[in-house]
Amino acid sequence: MRKFLKIVEDHKASLGIRFLNNLIDLFILIILNLIITMISDILYALTDIEYFYFYGNSAIWWQFLIGNINCFIYYFSMENFLNGRTVGKYITGTKVISTDATKPTTQQIIYRNLARLVPFDGLSFFGVNGWHDSWTDTRVINIKNYESEKQAKSEIDGLGKKEIA
C-alpha cells in the first residue's frame, strides 16, 4: 500500500478544474475520432476493405467499443509518456501523481484508465475522490501550488545547516 502524503492531498485540483480537464480532453477525443473516421472512409473508398466501412458506418455498440479503445489509448499515452499530463491538464496547469508524490507507474496509469471505462466513473467525483483516482492511489494536483510548497519546505529544512566551503 502506498503512503498518502498530506502535501499531495492539500494541492488536489478542484472539481471545477477536473471538469474543465475532462471537457478539453473530450473535445480532443472527438476531433481525433472524426479524423480517424475520415481516414477510414478514404481508405474504404480506395481499397474497398469492409473494415474501413464498418469503422465509420457501424452499429452503436461498435462505435462504443472503438470510442472506449481510442479513449484508453489517448489517456494512457498522454499520461504515461508526457509526465502525467494530457492536453487538458497542460492547459489547466495540473498533472497526475501518486499519493506518495512520485511519478505514477505504468501499471497505475493502465489501471487508472481502465477505471475510466467503468460506467458512472464521472459521477464518483461527487464523493471525496473519483474512482479512477481512489482505486489507483493517484491524484490530479495543481502543479504551481504543489511545487512552490515543496520548494518552501526544502528551503525551511535547509535552514540552520552550515555550508562548508
XYZ file of N, CA and C in Angstrom:
495
model
N 0.836 -1.185 0.000
C 0.000 0.000 0.000
C 0.883 1.250 0.000
N 0.486 2.222 -0.763
C 1.260 3.456 -0.893
C 0.999 4.386 0.285
N 2.002 5.252 0.531
C 1.828 6.299 1.535
C 0.939 7.388 0.947
N 0.190 8.038 1.796
C -0.600 9.191 1.397
C 0.024 10.412 2.044
N 0.633 11.257 1.234
C 1.289 12.436 1.760
C 0.311 13.605 1.817
N 0.388 14.353 2.892
C -0.504 15.491 3.094
C -0.319 16.553 2.017
N 0.915 16.772 1.568
C 1.172 17.802 0.563
C 0.427 17.497 -0.741
N 0.305 16.217 -1.079
C -0.421 15.830 -2.292
C -1.907 16.105 -2.105
N -2.445 15.713 -0.975
C -3.870 15.926 -0.711
C -4.209 17.413 -0.623
N -3.288 18.212 -0.090
C -3.543 19.649 0.054
C -3.615 20.379 -1.288
N -2.998 19.826 -2.312
C -2.925 20.526 -3.598
C -3.686 19.817 -4.713
N -4.693 19.043 -4.319
C -5.533 18.399 -5.330
C -6.231 19.465 -6.157
N -6.395 19.174 -7.435
C -7.118 20.089 -8.322
C -8.590 20.109 -7.913
N -9.219 21.255 -8.064
C -10.628 21.390 -7.683
C -11.517 20.614 -8.648
N -12.738 20.388 -8.225
C -13.713 19.681 -9.047
C -13.976 20.436 -10.350
N -14.009 21.767 -10.303
C -14.206 22.576 -11.498
C -13.064 22.422 -12.491
N -11.842 22.407 -12.000
C -10.673 22.218 -12.866
C -10.690 20.818 -13.464
N -11.036 19.826 -12.658
C -11.119 18.455 -13.167
C -12.166 18.357 -14.271
N -13.301 19.046 -14.079
C -14.361 19.047 -15.094
C -13.868 19.714 -16.373
N -13.145 20.820 -16.229
C -12.583 21.509 -17.393
C -11.572 20.616 -18.115
N -10.720 19.912 -17.364
C -9.800 18.940 -17.962
C -10.572 17.939 -18.811
N -11.657 17.427 -18.242
C -12.471 16.423 -18.927
C -13.073 16.988 -20.213
N -13.601 18.210 -20.154
C -14.194 18.818 -21.345
C -13.161 19.024 -22.452
N -11.999 19.524 -22.090
C -10.944 19.764 -23.080
C -10.505 18.447 -23.713
N -10.258 17.437 -22.870
C -9.824 16.142 -23.392
C -10.927 15.471 -24.211
N -12.171 15.662 -23.825
C -13.293 15.125 -24.604
C -13.336 15.777 -25.982
N -13.122 17.073 -26.040
C -13.082 17.785 -27.317
C -11.966 17.233 -28.201
N -10.786 17.016 -27.622
C -9.652 16.457 -28.368
C -10.003 15.055 -28.873
N -10.632 14.237 -28.025
C -11.021 12.880 -28.430
C -12.034 12.903 -29.572
N -12.981 13.822 -29.537
C -13.969 13.932 -30.617
C -13.266 14.280 -31.928
N -12.337 15.223 -31.868
C -11.583 15.609 -33.068
C -10.787 14.409 -33.595
N -10.095 13.693 -32.697
C -9.318 12.526 -33.116
C -10.212 11.461 -33.749
N -11.384 11.211 -33.147
C -12.305 10.217 -33.703
C -12.828 10.650 -35.070
N -13.084 11.939 -35.249
C -13.511 12.426 -36.562
C -12.420 12.232 -37.607
N -11.178 12.507 -37.231
C -10.054 12.329 -38.157
C -9.908 10.849 -38.526
N -9.976 9.974 -37.524
C -9.858 8.532 -37.790
C -11.001 8.060 -38.684
N -12.209 8.567 -38.447
C -13.356 8.188 -39.276
C -13.170 8.660 -40.713
N -12.682 9.879 -40.894
C -12.440 10.392 -42.256
C -11.371 9.564 -42.966
N -10.314 9.217 -42.249
C -9.264 8.384 -42.837
C -9.827 7.007 -43.209
N -10.664 6.443 -42.349
C -11.287 5.151 -42.636
C -12.166 5.229 -43.871
N -12.931 6.312 -44.005
C -13.784 6.479 -45.188
C -12.943 6.578 -46.458
N -11.844 7.305 -46.383
C -10.960 7.425 -47.549
C -10.338 6.078 -47.887
N -9.868 5.366 -46.873
C -9.270 4.050 -47.108
C -10.289 3.065 -47.676
N -11.540 3.148 -47.219
C -12.584 2.276 -47.768
C -12.820 2.600 -49.235
N -12.844 3.872 -49.582
C -13.056 4.265 -50.983
C -11.904 3.801 -51.866
N -10.682 3.790 -51.316
C -9.524 3.397 -52.111
C -9.320 1.884 -52.188
N -9.653 1.187 -51.084
C -9.317 -0.242 -51.004
C -10.515 -1.164 -51.060
N -11.687 -0.675 -50.749
C -12.912 -1.481 -50.690
C -12.848 -2.576 -49.607
N -11.979 -2.378 -48.602
C -11.899 -3.311 -47.474
C -13.037 -2.983 -46.514
N -13.829 -3.984 -46.175
C -15.041 -3.773 -45.390
C -14.775 -3.194 -43.995
N -13.612 -3.491 -43.431
C -13.320 -2.982 -42.094
C -13.445 -1.468 -42.050
N -12.910 -0.800 -43.036
C -12.912 0.658 -43.041
C -14.329 1.212 -43.157
N -15.186 0.519 -43.900
C -16.590 0.933 -43.975
C -17.248 0.724 -42.613
N -16.941 -0.408 -41.998
C -17.540 -0.755 -40.713
C -17.161 0.245 -39.635
N -15.929 0.766 -39.704
C -15.464 1.712 -38.684
C -16.326 2.969 -38.660
N -16.611 3.521 -39.802
C -17.329 4.787 -39.852
C -18.840 4.669 -39.931
N -19.356 3.514 -40.294
C -20.795 3.374 -40.549
C -21.386 2.169 -39.836
N -21.035 1.958 -38.614
C -21.442 0.731 -37.940
C -22.449 0.993 -36.828
N -22.815 -0.074 -36.164
C -23.789 -0.019 -35.082
C -23.215 0.722 -33.874
N -24.109 1.161 -33.037
C -23.728 1.954 -31.859
C -22.781 1.184 -30.929
N -22.940 -0.135 -30.804
C -22.082 -0.912 -29.909
C -20.644 -0.938 -30.412
N -20.480 -1.033 -31.737
C -19.133 -0.998 -32.312
C -18.501 0.369 -32.060
N -19.264 1.424 -32.267
C -18.741 2.769 -32.039
C -18.405 2.980 -30.567
N -19.212 2.421 -29.683
C -18.937 2.497 -28.248
C -17.614 1.801 -27.923
N -17.413 0.612 -28.479
C -16.178 -0.139 -28.249
C -14.968 0.614 -28.788
N -15.056 1.066 -30.028
C -13.939 1.792 -30.636
C -13.682 3.099 -29.879
N -14.744 3.784 -29.470
C -14.583 5.024 -28.709
C -13.856 4.791 -27.402
N -14.192 3.703 -26.704
C -13.506 3.389 -25.446
C -12.054 3.002 -25.676
N -11.789 2.283 -26.756
C -10.399 1.927 -27.071
C -9.597 3.190 -27.381
N -10.162 4.071 -28.196
C -9.476 5.331 -28.511
C -9.257 6.170 -27.252
N -10.245 6.201 -26.375
C -10.135 6.949 -25.110
C -9.004 6.380 -24.252
N -8.955 5.063 -24.139
C -7.906 4.420 -23.344
C -6.533 4.745 -23.924
N -6.388 4.614 -25.238
C -5.096 4.879 -25.882
C -4.683 6.336 -25.681
N -5.627 7.263 -25.843
C -5.321 8.687 -25.671
C -4.832 8.975 -24.250
N -5.638 8.599 -23.250
C -5.266 8.912 -21.865
C -3.995 8.177 -21.445
N -3.878 6.898 -21.823
C -2.691 6.143 -21.425
C -1.433 6.752 -22.034
N -1.453 7.001 -23.343
C -0.244 7.509 -23.982
C 0.108 8.907 -23.472
N -0.881 9.757 -23.288
C -0.603 11.111 -22.801
C -0.067 11.071 -21.364
N -0.771 10.376 -20.462
C -0.363 10.387 -19.052
C 0.925 9.610 -18.817
N 1.151 8.565 -19.586
C 2.339 7.746 -19.368
C 3.592 8.375 -19.973
N 3.475 8.951 -21.159
C 4.655 9.445 -21.858
C 4.872 10.945 -21.718
N 3.891 11.687 -21.205
C 4.043 13.136 -21.043
C 3.994 13.542 -19.570
N 4.561 12.716 -18.716
C 4.730 13.045 -17.305
C 3.405 13.320 -16.592
N 2.413 12.466 -16.831
C 1.150 12.574 -16.103
C 0.233 13.683 -16.581
N 0.393 14.105 -17.831
C -0.409 15.228 -18.319
C -1.077 14.905 -19.647
N -2.280 15.429 -19.819
C -2.990 15.383 -21.092
C -3.081 16.823 -21.597
N -3.694 17.005 -22.750
C -3.853 18.360 -23.278
C -4.616 19.226 -22.267
N -5.698 18.690 -21.709
C -6.482 19.428 -20.717
C -5.659 19.782 -19.484
N -4.835 18.860 -19.040
C -4.010 19.113 -17.862
C -2.921 20.143 -18.156
N -2.379 20.151 -19.380
C -1.415 21.192 -19.751
C -2.067 22.568 -19.697
N -3.271 22.675 -20.225
C -3.958 23.964 -20.276
C -4.302 24.470 -18.872
N -4.717 23.572 -17.980
C -5.135 23.987 -16.638
C -4.010 23.956 -15.606
N -2.816 23.522 -15.989
C -1.685 23.516 -15.055
C -1.786 22.440 -13.998
N -2.269 21.267 -14.384
C -2.393 20.152 -13.445
C -1.655 18.940 -13.994
N -1.464 17.939 -13.145
C -0.896 16.673 -13.582
C -1.236 15.575 -12.592
N -1.049 14.348 -13.035
C -1.314 13.174 -12.208
C -0.035 12.780 -11.487
N -0.133 12.553 -10.182
C 0.980 11.975 -9.427
C 0.419 10.913 -8.490
N 1.292 10.068 -7.984
C 0.899 9.075 -6.992
C 0.688 9.765 -5.653
N -0.036 9.127 -4.779
C -0.299 9.715 -3.472
C 0.967 9.816 -2.624
N 2.022 9.097 -3.014
C 3.294 9.218 -2.288
C 4.222 10.226 -2.956
N 3.665 11.077 -3.843
C 4.365 12.181 -4.509
C 5.392 11.730 -5.537
N 5.272 10.510 -6.024
C 6.159 10.043 -7.090
C 5.397 10.024 -8.408
N 6.142 9.848 -9.483
C 5.512 9.708 -10.794
C 4.726 8.392 -10.802
N 3.506 8.404 -11.316
C 2.738 7.149 -11.349
C 3.434 6.094 -12.217
N 3.336 4.856 -11.780
C 3.912 3.759 -12.560
C 3.038 3.496 -13.784
N 3.590 2.782 -14.734
C 2.815 2.409 -15.922
C 1.610 1.577 -15.518
N 1.770 0.700 -14.534
C 0.647 -0.118 -14.052
C -0.458 0.775 -13.471
N -0.088 1.777 -12.695
C -1.089 2.693 -12.146
C -1.831 3.423 -13.268
N -1.109 3.848 -14.289
C -1.731 4.553 -15.412
C -2.686 3.626 -16.152
N -2.272 2.373 -16.370
C -3.156 1.407 -17.039
C -4.429 1.211 -16.232
N -4.293 0.943 -14.934
C -5.475 0.724 -14.083
C -6.340 1.982 -14.004
N -5.691 3.118 -13.929
C -6.419 4.387 -13.864
C -7.301 4.561 -15.096
N -6.769 4.234 -16.250
C -7.521 4.421 -17.480
C -8.528 3.309 -17.734
N -8.286 2.124 -17.219
C -9.314 1.087 -17.269
C -10.485 1.467 -16.362
N -10.185 2.090 -15.228
C -11.249 2.510 -14.304
C -12.122 3.603 -14.918
N -11.587 4.380 -15.830
C -12.384 5.401 -16.517
C -13.520 4.768 -17.320
N -13.330 3.521 -17.736
C -14.320 2.837 -18.562
C -15.495 2.301 -17.746
N -15.354 2.309 -16.421
C -16.446 1.856 -15.555
C -17.602 2.850 -15.681
N -18.808 2.352 -15.946
C -19.944 3.283 -16.059
C -20.098 4.136 -14.799
N -20.421 5.368 -14.981
C -20.667 6.341 -13.913
C -19.416 6.731 -13.138
N -18.231 6.479 -13.724
C -16.987 6.907 -13.080
C -17.001 8.415 -12.846
N -17.517 9.163 -13.793
C -17.581 10.617 -13.647
C -18.414 11.062 -12.459
N -19.466 10.309 -12.164
C -20.308 10.647 -11.013
C -19.621 10.354 -9.686
N -18.588 9.515 -9.724
C -17.889 9.162 -8.490
C -17.164 10.361 -7.885
N -17.014 11.451 -8.659
C -16.342 12.642 -8.142
C -17.222 13.452 -7.208
N -18.479 13.072 -7.075
C -19.314 13.736 -6.072
C -18.947 13.255 -4.674
N -18.128 12.198 -4.598
C -17.553 11.763 -3.331
C -16.258 12.530 -3.093
N -15.383 11.962 -2.289
C -14.121 12.628 -1.972
C -13.176 12.616 -3.175
N -12.941 11.454 -3.736
C -12.095 11.303 -4.920
C -12.832 10.424 -5.922
N -12.540 10.608 -7.191
C -13.138 9.750 -8.205
C -12.576 8.343 -8.120
N -13.303 7.401 -8.682
C -12.865 6.008 -8.625
C -11.513 5.813 -9.278
N -11.282 6.459 -10.435
C -10.005 6.195 -11.097
C -8.840 6.820 -10.345
N -9.098 7.715 -9.412
C -8.049 8.201 -8.510
C -7.915 7.286 -7.292
N -9.038 6.982 -6.657
C -9.025 6.197 -5.424
C -8.486 4.789 -5.632
N -8.934 4.136 -6.679
C -8.545 2.744 -6.915
C -7.090 2.590 -7.301
N -6.447 3.656 -7.748
C -5.059 3.557 -8.214
C -4.077 4.357 -7.361
N -4.549 4.942 -6.276
C -3.703 5.763 -5.397
C -2.985 6.857 -6.185
N -3.753 7.572 -7.004
C -3.225 8.706 -7.749
C -4.086 9.930 -7.447
N -3.544 11.096 -7.728
C -4.285 12.348 -7.571
C -3.894 13.285 -8.709
N -4.815 14.173 -9.060
C -4.514 15.249 -10.002
C -4.284 16.482 -9.145
N -3.111 17.080 -9.305
C -2.722 18.212 -8.458
C -2.503 19.468 -9.291
N -2.577 20.604 -8.613
C -2.210 21.892 -9.195
C -0.686 21.978 -9.096
N -0.019 21.984 -10.227
C 1.451 21.899 -10.245
C 2.113 23.098 -9.579
N 1.664 24.289 -9.913
C 2.319 25.501 -9.420
C 2.284 25.560 -7.888
N 1.114 25.332 -7.302
C 0.993 25.375 -5.839
C 1.795 24.262 -5.174
N 1.739 23.074 -5.756
C 2.452 21.920 -5.214
C 3.960 22.161 -5.217
N 4.482 22.606 -6.354
C 5.929 22.830 -6.470
C 6.413 23.951 -5.548
N 5.611 25.018 -5.424
C 6.051 26.119 -4.557
C 6.077 25.685 -3.090
N 5.102 24.900 -2.653
C 5.132 24.436 -1.262
C 6.270 23.443 -1.053
N 6.501 22.585 -2.038
C 7.596 21.618 -1.929
C 8.940 22.344 -1.825
N 9.124 23.403 -2.620
C 10.360 24.167 -2.570
C 10.485 24.908 -1.237
N 9.386 25.482 -0.758
C 9.415 26.195 0.521
C 9.789 25.249 1.655
N 9.244 24.040 1.621
C 9.576 23.069 2.671
C 11.048 22.673 2.615
N 11.590 22.526 1.402
C 13.002 22.145 1.303
C 13.897 23.291 1.771
N 13.486 24.542 1.515
C 14.266 25.679 1.995
C 14.199 25.777 3.514
N 13.032 25.518 4.065
C 12.883 25.546 5.533
C 13.728 24.443 6.154
N 13.712 23.252 5.541
C 14.521 22.150 6.058
C 16.010 22.473 5.972
N 16.401 23.295 4.994
C 17.797 23.626 4.816
C 18.297 24.722 5.756
N 17.375 25.423 6.435
C 17.780 26.484 7.365
C 18.555 25.885 8.524
N 19.552 26.577 8.937
C 20.325 26.150 10.093
C 21.419 25.165 9.760
N 21.462 24.706 8.533
C 22.546 23.804 8.139
C 23.663 24.648 7.550
N 24.854 24.422 8.042
C 26.001 25.197 7.580
C 26.487 24.659 6.246
N 26.850 25.605 5.385
C 27.513 25.213 4.142
C 29.004 25.365 4.363
N 29.696 24.310 4.100
C 31.138 24.331 4.273
C 31.769 24.528 2.914
N 32.593 25.569 2.827
C 33.221 25.892 1.537
C 34.474 25.114 1.320
